[in-house]
């Protein structure tokens, strides 16, 4: 009822349900994910301390209030992201046996959940109402062996990660090298070679794309892929996309045969630095930050005691 009947939000919830069911059906895989998360959290905390980055009590309280949609200084223009409580926690004894040389922070790493708009109400949300909601929520966590300190640690690591991320990704460029390319997806190498012969004879790429290309998303537009970053082309075409991005302007590259998918031909008609979309910029930030975190993990001396499997819950069959 909180999310109403928004089909996109409902689909996100169904996907989340499937993800949780899959995790619970594979406890060892879930356990390894939890271990990795705990290690990365601890490494992040150590690096934040080294750089003098911390979370104040006021920042922590403000973030908790934001999660309950309580804004004592006025509601912000855009609705905040609802952060759910952790889905699981481990006993202190289990945590101590898991990672002897790295102290794991309580609570799992924050999970990005789509922004949502709370249901409007005519009743002002007062401090007393917020405090009552908070008290009831903390009480409900006891059913899952989650303490108030666990919850606050969960919120704190989210703030700390956001601070470290903000400082780290500041150098990610808003412009990237992009190419303007066209594609023809032929049925086979033989057909692709026939297309090459007709291109050599002076026929236009646009007409041949319309006649031959199996890529229905581009064929009617003369095979136009448009301006794309390297990441875009690889995501769309795999290894042939890498070859397309590296191609000199005006030179046809291919055919690149993919089993069951036909054979690709590409031509690059332009190359320049261009602003990337907000989505691409977010992806570039994610990739840079995750690579940095993985670098911390690779350099760290972490020992995992291999008896951690004894603390795993039993598998839950998929419904």
Short mmCIF file of C-alpha atoms in Angstrom, two decimals:
data_model
loop_
_atom_site.label_atom_id
_atom_site.label_comp_id
_atom_site.label_asym_id
_atom_site.label_seq_id
_atom_site.Cartn_x
_atom_site.Cartn_y
_atom_site.Cartn_z
CA UNK A 1 0.00 0.00 0.00
CA UNK A 2 2.97 2.30 0.61
CA UNK A 3 4.06 2.12 -3.03
CA UNK A 4 0.55 2.20 -4.46
CA UNK A 5 0.08 0.56 -7.82
CA UNK A 6 3.18 1.90 -9.60
CA UNK A 7 4.10 -1.02 -11.92
CA UNK A 8 7.79 -0.09 -11.99
CA UNK A 9 8.07 -0.09 -8.19
CA UNK A 10 6.09 -3.32 -7.95
CA UNK A 11 8.40 -4.97 -10.48
CA UNK A 12 11.43 -3.79 -8.46
CA UNK A 13 9.90 -5.39 -5.37
CA UNK A 14 9.27 -8.65 -7.23
CA UNK A 15 12.87 -8.65 -8.44
CA UNK A 16 14.06 -8.02 -4.89
CA UNK A 17 11.89 -10.88 -3.64
CA UNK A 18 13.38 -13.23 -6.24
CA UNK A 19 16.89 -12.10 -5.32
CA UNK A 20 16.28 -12.77 -1.62
CA UNK A 21 14.72 -16.17 -2.33
CA UNK A 22 17.70 -17.13 -4.49
CA UNK A 23 20.12 -16.06 -1.76
CA UNK A 24 18.30 -18.00 0.92
CA UNK A 25 18.29 -21.09 -1.30
CA UNK A 26 22.11 -20.83 -1.60
CA UNK A 27 23.37 -20.08 1.94
CA UNK A 28 27.06 -20.64 1.14
CA UNK A 29 26.95 -18.19 -1.74
CA UNK A 30 25.09 -15.73 0.48
CA UNK A 31 27.66 -16.27 3.22
CA UNK A 32 30.54 -15.46 0.89
CA UNK A 33 28.76 -12.28 -0.20
CA UNK A 34 28.31 -11.28 3.45
CA UNK A 35 32.00 -11.95 4.15
CA UNK A 36 33.08 -9.84 1.18
CA UNK A 37 30.74 -7.07 2.27
CA UNK A 38 32.07 -7.11 5.83
CA UNK A 39 35.66 -7.00 4.63
CA UNK A 40 35.04 -4.10 2.26
CA UNK A 41 33.18 -2.21 4.97
CA UNK A 42 36.06 -2.59 7.38
CA UNK A 43 38.63 -1.57 4.77
CA UNK A 44 36.51 1.47 3.92
CA UNK A 45 36.33 2.44 7.58
CA UNK A 46 40.10 2.10 8.00
CA UNK A 47 40.77 4.20 4.91
CA UNK A 48 38.23 6.82 6.01
CA UNK A 49 39.94 7.08 9.39
CA UNK A 50 43.30 7.43 7.67
CA UNK A 51 41.94 10.30 5.58
CA UNK A 52 40.23 11.97 8.53
CA UNK A 53 36.71 11.31 7.27
CA UNK A 54 34.13 10.62 9.97
CA UNK A 55 30.40 10.78 10.71
CA UNK A 56 29.18 13.15 13.43
CA UNK A 57 26.32 12.43 15.79
CA UNK A 58 24.33 15.22 14.14
CA UNK A 59 24.85 13.71 10.67
CA UNK A 60 23.81 10.30 11.95
CA UNK A 61 20.65 11.67 13.58
CA UNK A 62 19.74 13.65 10.45
CA UNK A 63 20.09 10.57 8.28
CA UNK A 64 17.97 8.47 10.63
CA UNK A 65 15.30 11.17 10.57
CA UNK A 66 15.46 11.28 6.78
CA UNK A 67 14.79 7.55 6.62
CA UNK A 68 11.61 8.12 8.60
CA UNK A 69 10.64 11.13 6.47
CA UNK A 70 10.91 13.40 9.47
CA UNK A 71 12.33 16.80 8.48
CA UNK A 72 12.36 19.22 11.42
CA UNK A 73 13.69 22.00 9.17
CA UNK A 74 11.20 21.46 6.35
CA UNK A 75 10.69 18.79 3.72
CA UNK A 76 13.35 18.83 0.98
CA UNK A 77 12.31 19.45 -2.62
CA UNK A 78 13.00 15.92 -3.81
CA UNK A 79 11.85 12.85 -1.93
CA UNK A 80 14.68 10.94 -0.27
CA UNK A 81 15.58 7.31 -0.74
CA UNK A 82 14.00 4.94 1.73
CA UNK A 83 16.71 2.79 3.27
CA UNK A 84 15.37 -0.52 4.59
CA UNK A 85 16.80 -2.20 7.67
CA UNK A 86 19.47 -4.89 7.22
CA UNK A 87 18.09 -8.22 6.12
CA UNK A 88 20.36 -10.26 8.37
CA UNK A 89 23.03 -10.08 11.01
CA UNK A 90 25.53 -12.45 12.56
CA UNK A 91 26.13 -13.33 16.18
CA UNK A 92 29.18 -11.59 17.71
CA UNK A 93 30.80 -15.02 18.25
CA UNK A 94 30.34 -15.87 14.59
CA UNK A 95 31.79 -12.53 13.50
CA UNK A 96 34.81 -13.01 15.72
CA UNK A 97 35.54 -16.41 14.18
CA UNK A 98 35.05 -15.27 10.60
CA UNK A 99 37.76 -12.64 10.26
CA UNK A 100 40.47 -12.70 12.91
CA UNK A 101 42.69 -10.04 11.40
CA UNK A 102 39.98 -7.66 10.18
CA UNK A 103 37.21 -6.50 12.50
CA UNK A 104 33.92 -6.49 10.59
CA UNK A 105 31.47 -3.66 11.10
CA UNK A 106 27.95 -4.67 12.18
CA UNK A 107 25.22 -4.80 9.62
CA UNK A 108 25.41 -5.43 5.86
CA UNK A 109 26.43 -2.79 3.33
CA UNK A 110 23.74 -0.34 2.22
CA UNK A 111 21.57 -1.41 -0.68
CA UNK A 112 20.49 1.11 -3.29
CA UNK A 113 16.66 1.17 -3.42
CA UNK A 114 14.71 3.26 -5.95
CA UNK A 115 13.44 6.60 -4.64
CA UNK A 116 9.83 6.55 -3.56
CA UNK A 117 7.26 9.18 -2.60
CA UNK A 118 5.51 8.77 0.76
CA UNK A 119 1.73 8.82 0.91
CA UNK A 120 0.53 12.36 1.59
CA UNK A 121 -1.12 13.02 4.92
CA UNK A 122 -2.96 16.01 6.31
CA UNK A 123 -1.59 15.38 9.80
CA UNK A 124 1.74 17.12 10.56
CA UNK A 125 4.54 14.70 11.38
CA UNK A 126 5.63 15.84 14.81
CA UNK A 127 8.72 15.06 16.84
CA UNK A 128 6.64 12.94 19.21
CA UNK A 129 5.23 10.93 16.30
CA UNK A 130 8.70 10.41 14.84
CA UNK A 131 10.09 9.26 18.19
CA UNK A 132 7.20 6.84 18.62
CA UNK A 133 7.70 5.42 15.12
CA UNK A 134 11.42 5.06 15.75
CA UNK A 135 10.82 3.27 19.06
CA UNK A 136 8.38 0.83 17.47
CA UNK A 137 10.71 0.19 14.54
CA UNK A 138 13.69 -0.57 16.79
CA UNK A 139 11.49 -2.87 18.84
CA UNK A 140 10.47 -4.77 15.69
CA UNK A 141 14.12 -5.45 14.83
CA UNK A 142 14.51 -7.67 17.89
CA UNK A 143 12.59 -10.38 16.04
CA UNK A 144 15.61 -10.60 13.74
CA UNK A 145 18.25 -10.31 16.48
CA UNK A 146 19.13 -6.81 15.25
CA UNK A 147 19.91 -4.24 17.91
CA UNK A 148 19.61 -0.47 17.79
CA UNK A 149 23.41 -0.26 17.59
CA UNK A 150 23.33 -2.59 14.56
CA UNK A 151 20.81 -0.33 12.85
CA UNK A 152 22.79 2.83 13.62
CA UNK A 153 25.98 1.19 12.39
CA UNK A 154 24.17 0.30 9.18
CA UNK A 155 23.16 3.94 8.71
CA UNK A 156 26.63 5.19 9.65
CA UNK A 157 28.48 3.03 7.14
CA UNK A 158 26.11 4.30 4.44
CA UNK A 159 26.96 7.91 5.28
CA UNK A 160 30.66 7.11 5.45
CA UNK A 161 30.56 5.36 2.09
CA UNK A 162 28.74 8.31 0.53
CA UNK A 163 31.37 10.72 1.87
CA UNK A 164 34.26 8.62 0.61
CA UNK A 165 32.56 8.13 -2.72
CA UNK A 166 31.89 11.84 -3.13
CA UNK A 167 35.54 12.67 -2.50
CA UNK A 168 36.81 9.87 -4.73
CA UNK A 169 34.58 10.33 -7.79
CA UNK A 170 35.09 14.10 -7.95
CA UNK A 171 37.81 13.49 -10.56
CA UNK A 172 35.60 11.36 -12.84
CA UNK A 173 35.31 13.29 -16.10
CA UNK A 174 31.94 14.36 -17.43
CA UNK A 175 33.34 14.10 -20.95
CA UNK A 176 34.58 10.91 -22.57
CA UNK A 177 35.89 9.96 -25.98
CA UNK A 178 33.00 8.85 -28.15
CA UNK A 179 32.62 7.59 -31.69
CA UNK A 180 29.77 8.06 -34.14
CA UNK A 181 29.34 4.65 -35.77
CA UNK A 182 27.09 2.65 -38.04
CA UNK A 183 26.51 -1.10 -38.07
CA UNK A 184 25.27 -3.78 -40.43
CA UNK A 185 24.41 -7.15 -38.94
CA UNK A 186 24.55 -9.65 -41.80
CA UNK A 187 23.12 -13.17 -41.62
CA UNK A 188 26.53 -14.78 -42.13
CA UNK A 189 30.14 -14.13 -43.10
CA UNK A 190 29.25 -14.86 -46.70
CA UNK A 191 26.54 -12.23 -46.73
CA UNK A 192 28.85 -9.79 -44.90
CA UNK A 193 31.49 -10.25 -47.59
CA UNK A 194 28.84 -9.58 -50.23
CA UNK A 195 28.02 -6.32 -48.44
CA UNK A 196 31.72 -5.41 -48.38
CA UNK A 197 31.95 -5.93 -52.14
CA UNK A 198 29.00 -3.63 -52.74
CA UNK A 199 30.50 -1.00 -50.38
CA UNK A 200 33.75 -1.18 -52.36
CA UNK A 201 31.71 -0.65 -55.52
CA UNK A 202 30.45 2.66 -54.13
CA UNK A 203 27.02 1.77 -52.80
CA UNK A 204 25.86 3.62 -49.70
CA UNK A 205 26.05 2.17 -46.23
CA UNK A 206 22.57 3.44 -45.45
CA UNK A 207 20.94 1.61 -48.34
CA UNK A 208 22.82 -1.62 -47.66
CA UNK A 209 21.89 -1.47 -43.97
CA UNK A 210 18.25 -1.17 -44.94
CA UNK A 211 18.58 -4.09 -47.35
CA UNK A 212 20.78 -6.50 -45.36
CA UNK A 213 20.97 -5.65 -41.66
CA UNK A 214 19.28 -7.94 -39.18
CA UNK A 215 19.68 -5.31 -36.46
CA UNK A 216 16.12 -4.00 -36.52
CA UNK A 217 16.92 -1.21 -34.05
CA UNK A 218 19.29 0.46 -36.55
CA UNK A 219 18.55 -0.86 -40.04
CA UNK A 220 15.85 1.68 -40.92
CA UNK A 221 18.11 4.51 -39.74
CA UNK A 222 20.89 3.54 -42.12
CA UNK A 223 22.63 1.42 -39.48
CA UNK A 224 23.18 4.46 -37.28
CA UNK A 225 24.34 3.55 -33.78
CA UNK A 226 25.04 7.19 -32.92
CA UNK A 227 27.53 8.62 -30.47
CA UNK A 228 28.78 5.94 -28.06
CA UNK A 229 31.46 5.50 -25.46
CA UNK A 230 33.64 2.41 -25.35
CA UNK A 231 31.53 1.11 -22.47
CA UNK A 232 28.36 1.64 -24.51
CA UNK A 233 29.63 -0.31 -27.51
CA UNK A 234 31.00 -3.20 -25.47
CA UNK A 235 27.75 -3.45 -23.52
CA UNK A 236 25.80 -3.53 -26.77
CA UNK A 237 28.04 -5.60 -29.04
CA UNK A 238 30.63 -7.33 -26.86
CA UNK A 239 34.10 -7.78 -28.39
CA UNK A 240 32.99 -6.49 -31.82
CA UNK A 241 32.08 -3.25 -30.03
CA UNK A 242 35.66 -2.95 -28.81
CA UNK A 243 36.95 -3.36 -32.37
CA UNK A 244 34.42 -0.80 -33.62
CA UNK A 245 35.54 1.78 -31.08
CA UNK A 246 39.19 1.30 -32.04
CA UNK A 247 38.53 1.61 -35.79
CA UNK A 248 39.99 4.59 -37.71
CA UNK A 249 37.44 7.04 -39.06
CA UNK A 250 36.04 6.07 -42.45
CA UNK A 251 37.40 2.51 -42.35
CA UNK A 252 35.03 -0.45 -42.44
CA UNK A 253 35.92 -3.13 -39.89
CA UNK A 254 34.64 -6.69 -39.81
CA UNK A 255 33.07 -9.06 -40.40
CA UNK A 256 32.94 -10.18 -36.76
CA UNK A 257 31.02 -13.43 -36.53
CA UNK A 258 29.12 -14.27 -33.35
CA UNK A 259 27.70 -17.77 -33.05
CA UNK A 260 23.97 -17.67 -33.58
CA UNK A 261 23.94 -13.88 -34.00
CA UNK A 262 25.23 -13.28 -37.52
CA UNK A 263 28.22 -11.22 -38.60
CA UNK A 264 28.88 -7.53 -37.78
CA UNK A 265 30.32 -4.78 -39.94
CA UNK A 266 31.08 -1.34 -38.49
CA UNK A 267 32.19 2.03 -39.74
CA UNK A 268 33.21 5.00 -37.57
CA UNK A 269 32.27 8.38 -39.03
CA UNK A 270 33.40 10.65 -36.18
CA UNK A 271 35.41 10.67 -32.97
CA UNK A 272 35.53 13.40 -30.31
CA UNK A 273 35.27 14.21 -26.62
CA UNK A 274 31.62 14.64 -25.74
CA UNK A 275 29.57 15.03 -22.54
CA UNK A 276 28.14 11.74 -21.35
CA UNK A 277 24.60 11.19 -20.11
CA UNK A 278 23.71 11.29 -16.44
CA UNK A 279 23.26 7.52 -16.51
CA UNK A 280 26.68 7.00 -18.10
CA UNK A 281 28.27 9.39 -15.63
CA UNK A 282 26.71 7.48 -12.74
CA UNK A 283 28.02 4.23 -14.21
CA UNK A 284 31.51 5.70 -14.62
CA UNK A 285 31.45 6.81 -10.98
CA UNK A 286 30.30 3.37 -9.85
CA UNK A 287 33.01 1.64 -11.84
CA UNK A 288 35.74 3.96 -10.57
CA UNK A 289 34.67 3.66 -6.93
CA UNK A 290 34.25 -0.12 -7.10
CA UNK A 291 37.66 -0.47 -8.73
CA UNK A 292 39.17 1.61 -5.93
CA UNK A 293 37.48 -0.55 -3.29
CA UNK A 294 38.71 -3.70 -5.02
CA UNK A 295 42.21 -2.22 -4.99
CA UNK A 296 41.99 -1.82 -1.22
CA UNK A 297 40.84 -5.44 -0.99
CA UNK A 298 43.69 -6.69 -3.18
CA UNK A 299 46.30 -4.87 -1.10
CA UNK A 300 44.90 -5.90 2.28
CA UNK A 301 46.17 -8.82 4.35
CA UNK A 302 42.89 -10.54 5.19
CA UNK A 303 42.58 -13.97 6.76
CA UNK A 304 39.27 -15.81 6.73
CA UNK A 305 38.93 -18.78 9.04
CA UNK A 306 37.43 -21.52 6.90
CA UNK A 307 35.02 -22.84 9.52
CA UNK A 308 32.61 -19.98 8.82
CA UNK A 309 30.30 -22.37 6.98
CA UNK A 310 29.12 -23.81 10.31
CA UNK A 311 27.34 -20.51 10.99
CA UNK A 312 25.30 -20.64 7.79
CA UNK A 313 21.51 -20.94 8.05
CA UNK A 314 19.86 -23.95 6.42
CA UNK A 315 18.87 -23.59 2.79
CA UNK A 316 15.32 -22.38 2.13
CA UNK A 317 13.75 -24.05 -0.94
CA UNK A 318 12.57 -21.66 -3.65
CA UNK A 319 8.83 -21.07 -3.49
#
